[in-house]
mmCIF file of C-alpha atoms and ligand atoms in Angstrom:
data_model
loop_
_atom_site.group_PDB
_atom_site.id
_atom_site.type_symbol
_atom_site.label_atom_id
_atom_site.label_comp_id
_atom_site.label_asym_id
_atom_site.label_seq_id
_atom_site.Cartn_x
_atom_site.Cartn_y
_atom_site.Cartn_z
ATOM 1 C CA MET A 1 113.599 89.295 77.900
ATOM 2 C CA ARG A 2 112.276 92.838 77.962
ATOM 3 C CA GLU A 3 114.792 93.698 75.166
ATOM 4 C CA ALA A 4 113.631 90.844 73.006
ATOM 5 C CA TRP A 5 110.049 91.972 73.438
ATOM 6 C CA LYS A 6 110.863 95.496 72.526
ATOM 7 C CA THR A 7 112.896 94.544 69.471
ATOM 8 C CA GLN A 8 110.273 92.076 68.411
ATOM 9 C CA THR A 9 112.775 89.239 68.304
ATOM 10 C CA ASN A 10 111.646 85.794 69.497
ATOM 11 C CA LEU A 11 111.112 85.654 73.222
ATOM 12 C CA PRO A 12 113.237 83.080 74.991
ATOM 13 C CA LEU A 13 111.160 80.203 76.421
ATOM 14 C CA VAL A 14 110.827 80.187 80.178
ATOM 15 C CA GLY A 15 112.049 76.592 80.230
ATOM 16 C CA ASP A 16 115.139 77.581 78.424
ATOM 17 C CA LEU A 17 115.759 80.448 80.780
ATOM 18 C CA LYS A 18 115.480 78.046 83.698
ATOM 19 C CA THR A 19 118.059 75.597 82.212
ATOM 20 C CA GLU A 20 120.414 78.566 81.508
ATOM 21 C CA PHE A 21 119.872 79.728 85.128
ATOM 22 C CA HIS A 22 120.691 76.339 86.582
ATOM 23 C CA ARG A 23 123.867 76.191 84.375
ATOM 24 C CA ILE A 24 125.255 79.631 85.654
ATOM 25 C CA LYS A 25 123.800 79.948 89.095
ATOM 26 C CA ARG A 26 126.797 78.544 90.937
ATOM 27 C CA GLU A 27 129.018 81.125 89.441
ATOM 28 C CA GLN A 28 126.812 84.146 88.954
ATOM 29 C CA PHE A 29 124.241 83.935 91.652
ATOM 30 C CA PRO A 30 125.992 82.024 94.437
ATOM 31 C CA PHE A 31 123.469 83.350 96.999
ATOM 32 C CA VAL A 32 120.695 81.050 95.648
ATOM 33 C CA MET A 33 122.641 78.134 96.791
ATOM 34 C CA ASP A 34 121.994 79.087 100.372
ATOM 35 C CA THR A 35 118.196 78.771 99.876
ATOM 36 C CA THR A 36 115.874 75.908 99.047
ATOM 37 C CA LYS A 37 115.434 74.896 95.356
ATOM 38 C CA CYS A 38 111.674 75.687 95.780
ATOM 39 C CA ALA A 39 112.484 79.412 96.082
ATOM 40 C CA THR A 40 113.975 79.611 92.567
ATOM 41 C CA GLU A 41 111.578 77.057 91.177
ATOM 42 C CA GLN A 42 108.527 79.222 92.026
ATOM 43 C CA VAL A 43 110.104 82.188 90.218
ATOM 44 C CA PHE A 44 109.945 80.567 86.842
ATOM 45 C CA ALA A 45 106.362 79.433 87.389
ATOM 46 C CA ASP A 46 105.452 82.995 88.404
ATOM 47 C CA LEU A 47 107.287 84.411 85.325
ATOM 48 C CA ARG A 48 105.346 82.023 83.103
ATOM 49 C CA GLN A 49 102.067 83.113 84.600
ATOM 50 C CA ALA A 50 103.028 86.806 84.413
ATOM 51 C CA LEU A 51 103.793 86.439 80.666
ATOM 52 C CA ALA A 52 100.603 84.621 80.096
ATOM 53 C CA ASN A 53 98.632 87.440 81.775
ATOM 54 C CA PHE A 54 100.429 90.018 79.785
ATOM 55 C CA PHE A 55 99.744 88.352 76.338
ATOM 56 C CA ASN A 56 96.215 87.532 77.377
ATOM 57 C CA ASP A 57 95.570 91.152 78.051
ATOM 58 C CA ILE A 58 96.965 92.188 74.651
ATOM 59 C CA ASN A 59 94.734 89.720 72.897
ATOM 60 C CA LYS A 60 91.646 90.754 74.847
ATOM 61 C CA ARG A 61 92.453 94.404 73.973
ATOM 62 C CA LYS A 62 92.520 93.514 70.322
ATOM 63 C CA ASN A 63 89.033 92.270 70.726
ATOM 64 C CA GLY A 64 87.967 95.439 72.663
ATOM 65 C CA LYS A 65 87.904 93.631 75.916
ATOM 66 C CA GLY A 66 90.402 94.755 78.384
ATOM 67 C CA ARG A 67 90.489 94.433 82.184
ATOM 68 C CA LYS A 68 87.375 95.798 83.897
ATOM 69 C CA ASP A 69 89.230 98.595 85.651
ATOM 70 C CA GLY A 70 90.718 99.649 82.368
ATOM 71 C CA LYS A 71 94.295 99.053 83.570
ATOM 72 C CA ARG A 72 96.861 97.577 81.322
ATOM 73 C CA VAL A 73 98.686 94.318 82.334
ATOM 74 C CA GLY A 74 102.404 95.409 81.946
ATOM 75 C CA PHE A 75 105.208 93.333 80.811
ATOM 76 C CA PRO A 76 106.672 91.419 83.763
ATOM 77 C CA LYS A 77 109.069 93.601 85.760
ATOM 78 C CA PHE A 78 112.489 92.532 87.097
ATOM 79 C CA LYS A 79 112.371 91.935 90.836
ATOM 80 C CA SER A 80 115.462 92.463 92.784
ATOM 81 C CA ARG A 81 116.154 90.298 95.840
ATOM 82 C CA LYS A 82 117.001 93.473 97.784
ATOM 83 C CA ARG A 83 113.795 95.433 97.180
ATOM 84 C CA GLY A 84 110.084 94.951 97.369
ATOM 85 C CA TYR A 85 108.261 92.093 98.877
ATOM 86 C CA GLY A 86 110.230 88.923 98.953
ATOM 87 C CA SER A 87 108.460 85.550 98.992
ATOM 88 C CA PHE A 88 108.793 81.987 97.906
ATOM 89 C CA SER A 89 106.418 79.055 97.792
ATOM 90 C CA LEU A 90 106.769 75.429 98.987
ATOM 91 C CA ALA A 91 104.968 72.547 97.534
ATOM 92 C CA ASN A 92 103.169 70.393 100.153
ATOM 93 C CA ASP A 93 105.839 67.764 100.155
ATOM 94 C CA LYS A 94 108.576 70.190 100.877
ATOM 95 C CA PHE A 95 107.518 71.370 104.407
ATOM 96 C CA THR A 96 106.201 69.764 107.595
ATOM 97 C CA VAL A 97 104.128 71.444 110.357
ATOM 98 C CA ASP A 98 104.096 70.170 113.865
ATOM 99 C CA GLY A 99 102.366 72.227 116.585
ATOM 100 C CA PRO A 100 103.700 75.719 116.436
ATOM 101 C CA GLY A 101 106.709 74.615 114.303
ATOM 102 C CA ILE A 102 107.280 74.418 110.598
ATOM 103 C CA LYS A 103 110.191 72.716 108.976
ATOM 104 C CA ILE A 104 111.463 74.519 105.933
ATOM 105 C CA PRO A 105 114.161 73.139 103.574
ATOM 106 C CA LYS A 106 117.690 74.534 104.386
ATOM 107 C CA LEU A 107 116.293 76.311 107.477
ATOM 108 C CA GLY A 108 115.053 73.470 109.538
ATOM 109 C CA TRP A 109 112.484 73.928 112.244
ATOM 110 C CA VAL A 110 111.097 77.426 112.733
ATOM 111 C CA ASN A 111 108.715 78.489 115.402
ATOM 112 C CA MET A 112 105.502 80.218 114.358
ATOM 113 C CA THR A 113 103.633 82.572 116.714
ATOM 114 C CA GLU A 114 100.542 80.281 116.657
ATOM 115 C CA PRO A 115 99.905 76.695 115.548
ATOM 116 C CA LEU A 116 97.968 76.182 112.328
ATOM 117 C CA ARG A 117 94.280 76.687 113.150
ATOM 118 C CA PHE A 118 92.779 74.414 110.499
ATOM 119 C CA ALA A 119 92.873 70.704 110.207
ATOM 120 C CA GLY A 120 92.819 69.598 106.595
ATOM 121 C CA LYS A 121 95.008 68.650 103.750
ATOM 122 C CA MET A 122 97.881 71.170 103.409
ATOM 123 C CA MET A 123 98.240 72.164 99.778
ATOM 124 C CA SER A 124 101.145 74.687 99.825
ATOM 125 C CA ALA A 125 102.920 77.322 101.774
ATOM 126 C CA ARG A 126 104.196 80.710 100.863
ATOM 127 C CA VAL A 127 107.000 82.396 102.939
ATOM 128 C CA SER A 128 107.188 86.108 102.742
ATOM 129 C CA GLU A 129 108.621 89.096 104.395
ATOM 130 C CA ARG A 130 106.897 92.413 105.350
ATOM 131 C CA ALA A 131 108.609 95.275 107.193
ATOM 132 C CA GLY A 132 111.092 92.916 108.680
ATOM 133 C CA TYR A 133 108.595 90.305 109.794
ATOM 134 C CA TRP A 134 108.679 86.824 108.373
ATOM 135 C CA LEU A 135 105.320 85.331 107.568
ATOM 136 C CA VAL A 136 104.168 81.936 106.281
ATOM 137 C CA SER A 137 100.734 81.309 104.916
ATOM 138 C CA ILE A 138 99.646 77.767 104.536
ATOM 139 C CA GLN A 139 96.829 76.833 102.076
ATOM 140 C CA VAL A 140 94.618 74.143 103.796
ATOM 141 C CA GLN A 141 91.921 72.293 101.866
ATOM 142 C CA LEU A 142 88.694 72.203 103.879
ATOM 143 C CA PRO A 143 85.179 70.904 103.241
ATOM 144 C CA GLU A 144 82.757 73.486 101.891
ATOM 145 C CA PRO A 145 81.258 75.030 105.054
ATOM 146 C CA GLU A 146 77.460 74.599 105.537
ATOM 147 C CA GLN A 147 75.408 77.694 105.170
ATOM 148 C CA THR A 148 73.368 78.029 108.302
ATOM 149 C CA ALA A 149 72.388 81.619 108.252
ATOM 150 C CA PRO A 150 68.637 82.323 108.705
ATOM 151 C CA GLU A 151 66.756 83.083 105.519
ATOM 152 C CA ARG A 152 66.310 86.802 105.712
ATOM 153 C CA VAL A 153 67.592 90.165 104.547
ATOM 154 C CA ILE A 154 69.659 92.549 106.840
ATOM 155 C CA GLY A 155 70.602 96.018 105.682
ATOM 156 C CA VAL A 156 74.039 97.447 106.533
ATOM 157 C CA ASP A 157 74.990 101.076 106.603
ATOM 158 C CA LEU A 158 78.746 101.385 106.428
ATOM 159 C CA GLY A 159 80.081 104.427 107.994
ATOM 160 C CA VAL A 160 83.181 106.251 109.119
ATOM 161 C CA LYS A 161 82.263 107.074 112.755
ATOM 162 C CA ALA A 162 81.110 103.483 113.364
ATOM 163 C CA LEU A 163 82.462 100.823 111.103
ATOM 164 C CA ALA A 164 78.930 99.681 110.331
ATOM 165 C CA VAL A 165 75.401 99.684 111.727
ATOM 166 C CA ASP A 166 73.000 96.937 110.696
ATOM 167 C CA SER A 167 69.182 96.948 110.535
ATOM 168 C CA ASP A 168 68.875 94.862 113.820
ATOM 169 C CA GLY A 169 70.499 97.803 115.487
ATOM 170 C CA GLU A 170 73.896 96.135 116.105
ATOM 171 C CA VAL A 171 76.777 98.684 115.943
ATOM 172 C CA PHE A 172 80.259 97.645 114.797
ATOM 173 C CA GLU A 173 82.582 100.152 116.381
ATOM 174 C CA ASN A 174 85.908 100.986 114.819
ATOM 175 C CA GLN A 175 88.382 99.246 117.155
ATOM 176 C CA LYS A 176 90.159 101.506 119.695
ATOM 177 C CA HIS A 177 93.570 100.037 118.967
ATOM 178 C CA LEU A 178 93.192 100.962 115.322
ATOM 179 C CA THR A 179 92.311 104.567 116.131
ATOM 180 C CA ALA A 180 95.261 104.627 118.538
ATOM 181 C CA ALA A 181 97.558 103.315 115.794
ATOM 182 C CA LEU A 182 96.380 105.819 113.308
ATOM 183 C CA ARG A 183 97.139 108.611 115.943
ATOM 184 C CA LYS A 184 100.557 107.169 116.329
ATOM 185 C CA LEU A 185 101.018 107.178 112.549
ATOM 186 C CA ARG A 186 100.535 110.913 112.298
ATOM 187 C CA ARG A 187 102.938 111.431 115.123
ATOM 188 C CA LEU A 188 105.614 109.135 113.433
ATOM 189 C CA ASN A 189 105.125 110.919 110.075
ATOM 190 C CA ARG A 190 105.936 114.217 111.699
ATOM 191 C CA TRP A 191 108.939 112.789 113.429
ATOM 192 C CA LEU A 192 110.212 111.391 110.171
ATOM 193 C CA ALA A 193 109.733 114.676 108.419
ATOM 194 C CA ARG A 194 112.096 116.393 111.026
ATOM 195 C CA LYS A 195 114.935 113.809 110.377
ATOM 196 C CA GLN A 196 117.630 114.514 107.818
ATOM 197 C CA LYS A 197 117.044 112.369 104.742
ATOM 198 C CA GLY A 198 119.426 109.439 104.613
ATOM 199 C CA SER A 199 120.610 109.794 108.236
ATOM 200 C CA LYS A 200 120.682 107.051 110.694
ATOM 201 C CA ASN A 201 117.653 108.298 112.670
ATOM 202 C CA TRP A 202 115.830 108.810 109.438
ATOM 203 C CA TYR A 203 116.304 105.147 108.470
ATOM 204 C CA LYS A 204 115.191 104.183 112.006
ATOM 205 C CA ALA A 205 111.985 106.214 111.634
ATOM 206 C CA LYS A 206 111.396 104.735 108.188
ATOM 207 C CA ARG A 207 111.576 101.265 109.599
ATOM 208 C CA LYS A 208 109.257 102.147 112.500
ATOM 209 C CA LEU A 209 106.771 103.503 110.089
ATOM 210 C CA ALA A 210 106.748 100.607 107.786
ATOM 211 C CA ARG A 211 106.113 98.402 110.817
ATOM 212 C CA LEU A 212 103.228 100.507 111.949
ATOM 213 C CA HIS A 213 101.720 100.587 108.409
ATOM 214 C CA LEU A 214 101.846 96.788 108.607
ATOM 215 C CA ARG A 215 100.171 96.808 112.007
ATOM 216 C CA ILE A 216 97.430 99.035 110.742
ATOM 217 C CA ALA A 217 96.804 96.919 107.731
ATOM 218 C CA ASN A 218 96.513 93.902 109.892
ATOM 219 C CA LEU A 219 94.154 95.584 112.388
ATOM 220 C CA ARG A 220 91.931 96.685 109.531
ATOM 221 C CA ALA A 221 91.948 93.259 107.950
ATOM 222 C CA ASP A 222 91.101 91.713 111.274
ATOM 223 C CA ALA A 223 88.107 94.157 111.893
ATOM 224 C CA THR A 224 86.843 93.559 108.303
ATOM 225 C CA HIS A 225 86.937 89.795 108.743
ATOM 226 C CA LYS A 226 85.135 89.859 112.016
ATOM 227 C CA LEU A 227 82.446 92.131 110.663
ATOM 228 C CA THR A 228 81.856 90.165 107.499
ATOM 229 C CA THR A 229 81.741 86.857 109.379
ATOM 230 C CA ARG A 230 79.232 88.164 111.862
ATOM 231 C CA LEU A 231 77.033 89.625 109.211
ATOM 232 C CA ALA A 232 77.076 86.439 107.088
ATOM 233 C CA ALA A 233 76.073 84.435 110.144
ATOM 234 C CA LYS A 234 73.047 86.788 110.840
ATOM 235 C CA ALA A 235 71.229 86.568 107.609
ATOM 236 C CA SER A 236 71.351 84.859 104.146
ATOM 237 C CA ILE A 237 71.083 88.067 102.194
ATOM 238 C CA ILE A 238 72.946 91.247 103.035
ATOM 239 C CA ALA A 239 71.996 94.566 101.484
ATOM 240 C CA LEU A 240 74.688 97.168 101.310
ATOM 241 C CA GLU A 241 74.701 100.647 99.940
ATOM 242 C CA THR A 242 77.147 101.399 97.195
ATOM 243 C CA LEU A 243 79.508 103.592 99.055
ATOM 244 C CA ASN A 244 79.019 107.319 98.956
ATOM 245 C CA VAL A 245 81.578 108.742 101.254
ATOM 246 C CA ALA A 246 81.858 112.064 99.326
ATOM 247 C CA GLY A 247 80.049 113.928 101.926
ATOM 248 C CA MET A 248 81.708 112.278 104.950
ATOM 249 C CA LEU A 249 85.186 112.676 103.726
ATOM 250 C CA LYS A 250 85.040 115.929 101.805
ATOM 251 C CA ASN A 251 87.819 115.990 99.244
ATOM 252 C CA HIS A 252 90.291 114.076 101.263
ATOM 253 C CA LYS A 253 91.618 111.825 98.471
ATOM 254 C CA LEU A 254 93.648 109.556 100.723
ATOM 255 C CA ALA A 255 90.780 108.939 103.196
ATOM 256 C CA ARG A 256 88.590 108.361 100.252
ATOM 257 C CA ALA A 257 90.897 105.727 98.815
ATOM 258 C CA ILE A 258 91.111 103.924 102.020
ATOM 259 C CA ALA A 259 87.335 103.913 102.562
ATOM 260 C CA ASP A 260 86.940 102.704 98.996
ATOM 261 C CA ALA A 261 89.399 99.914 99.411
ATOM 262 C CA ALA A 262 87.917 98.859 102.796
ATOM 263 C CA PHE A 263 84.411 98.750 101.124
ATOM 264 C CA SER A 264 85.550 96.660 98.193
ATOM 265 C CA GLU A 265 87.305 94.254 100.585
ATOM 266 C CA MET A 266 84.056 93.961 102.608
ATOM 267 C CA VAL A 267 81.944 93.183 99.541
ATOM 268 C CA ARG A 268 84.557 90.729 98.343
ATOM 269 C CA GLN A 269 84.546 88.879 101.651
ATOM 270 C CA LEU A 270 80.757 88.923 101.918
ATOM 271 C CA GLY A 271 80.699 87.591 98.421
ATOM 272 C CA TYR A 272 82.147 84.273 99.609
ATOM 273 C CA LYS A 273 80.921 84.254 103.146
ATOM 274 C CA ALA A 274 77.260 85.250 102.671
ATOM 275 C CA GLN A 275 74.723 83.502 100.430
ATOM 276 C CA GLN A 276 73.842 86.613 98.587
ATOM 277 C CA VAL A 277 74.897 90.318 98.565
ATOM 278 C CA VAL A 278 72.593 92.993 97.194
ATOM 279 C CA ARG A 279 73.994 96.353 96.366
ATOM 280 C CA VAL A 280 71.562 99.372 96.756
ATOM 281 C CA GLY A 281 72.401 102.256 94.436
ATOM 282 C CA SER A 282 73.908 105.365 96.067
ATOM 283 C CA PHE A 283 71.208 107.592 94.430
ATOM 284 C CA TYR A 284 68.764 105.858 96.864
ATOM 285 C CA PRO A 285 68.320 108.413 99.706
ATOM 286 C CA SER A 286 68.782 105.871 102.503
ATOM 287 C CA SER A 287 69.787 108.358 105.169
ATOM 288 C CA LYS A 288 67.089 111.017 104.315
ATOM 289 C CA THR A 289 64.035 108.714 104.104
ATOM 290 C CA CYS A 290 62.017 107.866 107.155
ATOM 291 C CA ASN A 291 61.783 104.144 107.678
ATOM 292 C CA ALA A 292 58.475 104.410 109.436
ATOM 293 C CA CYS A 293 56.406 106.523 107.091
ATOM 294 C CA GLY A 294 58.651 106.892 103.964
ATOM 295 C CA VAL A 295 58.826 110.711 103.921
ATOM 296 C CA VAL A 296 62.024 112.187 102.469
ATOM 297 C CA ASN A 297 63.716 114.885 104.439
ATOM 298 C CA TYR A 298 66.258 116.493 102.102
ATOM 299 C CA ALA A 299 67.093 119.047 104.731
ATOM 300 C CA LEU A 300 68.862 116.541 106.864
ATOM 301 C CA THR A 301 72.527 117.429 107.434
ATOM 302 C CA LEU A 302 75.496 115.143 108.369
ATOM 303 C CA SER A 303 75.685 116.639 111.782
ATOM 304 C CA ASP A 304 72.179 115.420 112.702
ATOM 305 C CA ARG A 305 73.005 112.092 114.401
ATOM 306 C CA THR A 306 69.442 111.306 115.250
ATOM 307 C CA TRP A 307 66.640 110.817 112.839
ATOM 308 C CA VAL A 308 63.493 112.870 113.877
ATOM 309 C CA CYS A 309 60.809 112.479 111.243
ATOM 310 C CA PRO A 310 59.119 115.788 110.414
ATOM 311 C CA ALA A 311 55.981 113.928 109.289
ATOM 312 C CA CYS A 312 55.315 111.066 111.772
ATOM 313 C CA GLY A 313 57.653 111.947 114.596
ATOM 314 C CA ALA A 314 59.643 108.735 114.601
ATOM 315 C CA THR A 315 62.858 109.252 116.456
ATOM 316 C CA LEU A 316 65.772 106.883 116.041
ATOM 317 C CA ASP A 317 69.516 106.664 115.433
ATOM 318 C CA ARG A 318 70.428 108.091 112.050
ATOM 319 C CA ASP A 319 72.469 105.041 110.977
ATOM 320 C CA LEU A 320 69.899 102.570 112.112
ATOM 321 C CA ASN A 321 67.237 104.419 110.133
ATOM 322 C CA ALA A 322 69.584 104.184 107.023
ATOM 323 C CA ALA A 323 70.339 100.478 107.669
ATOM 324 C CA ARG A 324 66.623 99.687 107.828
ATOM 325 C CA ASN A 325 65.988 101.581 104.591
ATOM 326 C CA ILE A 326 68.867 99.612 102.881
ATOM 327 C CA ARG A 327 67.274 96.402 104.123
ATOM 328 C CA ASP A 328 63.931 97.352 102.645
ATOM 329 C CA GLU A 329 65.383 98.509 99.370
ATOM 330 C CA GLY A 330 67.429 95.186 99.341
ATOM 331 C CA LEU A 331 64.134 93.249 99.894
ATOM 332 C CA ARG A 332 62.537 95.103 97.117
ATOM 333 C CA LEU A 333 65.372 94.424 94.759
ATOM 334 C CA VAL A 334 65.468 90.812 95.608
ATOM 335 C CA GLY A 335 61.719 90.498 95.130
ATOM 336 C CA ALA A 336 61.922 92.162 91.754
ATOM 337 C CA ALA A 337 64.656 89.969 90.562
HETATM 338 ZN ZN1 ZN B 401 58.187 109.282 109.428
#
């Protein structure tokens, strides 16, 4: 396929590839006979979609409109069954769920760690593997939830020390088990560095590391979901400051990337959980303005954890002061719109 694209000869049709695959699979890919038909079925649908994305991107580029992030959509890559994330989809008539069990074609009944939490029409399921764990995600159609959050604005100051502080004074702490897992990650990384590359112990450390990375990602996702659900329930409009972590994280590129990713994920979740999200520009000095009298104190440093106003004497937690300023700026922006 890639060759055909490079040499500008006609691309084979995905449908023809599929027919060809079914003709030769018994002889050339006997391993696919051990799995459900659905597993290979989805691959062709995915390929069709990947090609569509690729050609779409080329056309958009011609008209001067690429992806927003400026990245190119590449030609679909070959995926080995041995490397990378493996997964396959099942249409809703191909699996059955009963309590904590799911029946998958060719595998039979498999126990899940918890029963399905949502009652609704099951649309499809995707089985995937991460760091040696098997996961199944089931898409369930649910009625649109009613928006019951009170009609008001809250401001949220996202931080590194605490996860977030809102203008009501609620503090969302970084979870202890996440901090502990991060400490363990540093230890494991050092351990791995001391092992001889390719040795048995090196592979053992690699596997442990992969599992820990997965656990950390899960813990983070859990914390983010709890935070965004809670915030969306508290107020209909949520004001957030466009992240400016430069000062907090210095030039630590990795930490910066992690904070950025966490922030965009929070905004994405609030986008569908809250009625409205207002972004306050990072040029707005939310942490250096007094929420009581409006005076700006540019001399404030990051180590000052408490806001003491040089003009009116107001004394309150630094992050709470910032969250209230973000709320007020959000109110102003909403009023202006
Ligand atoms: Zn003041």
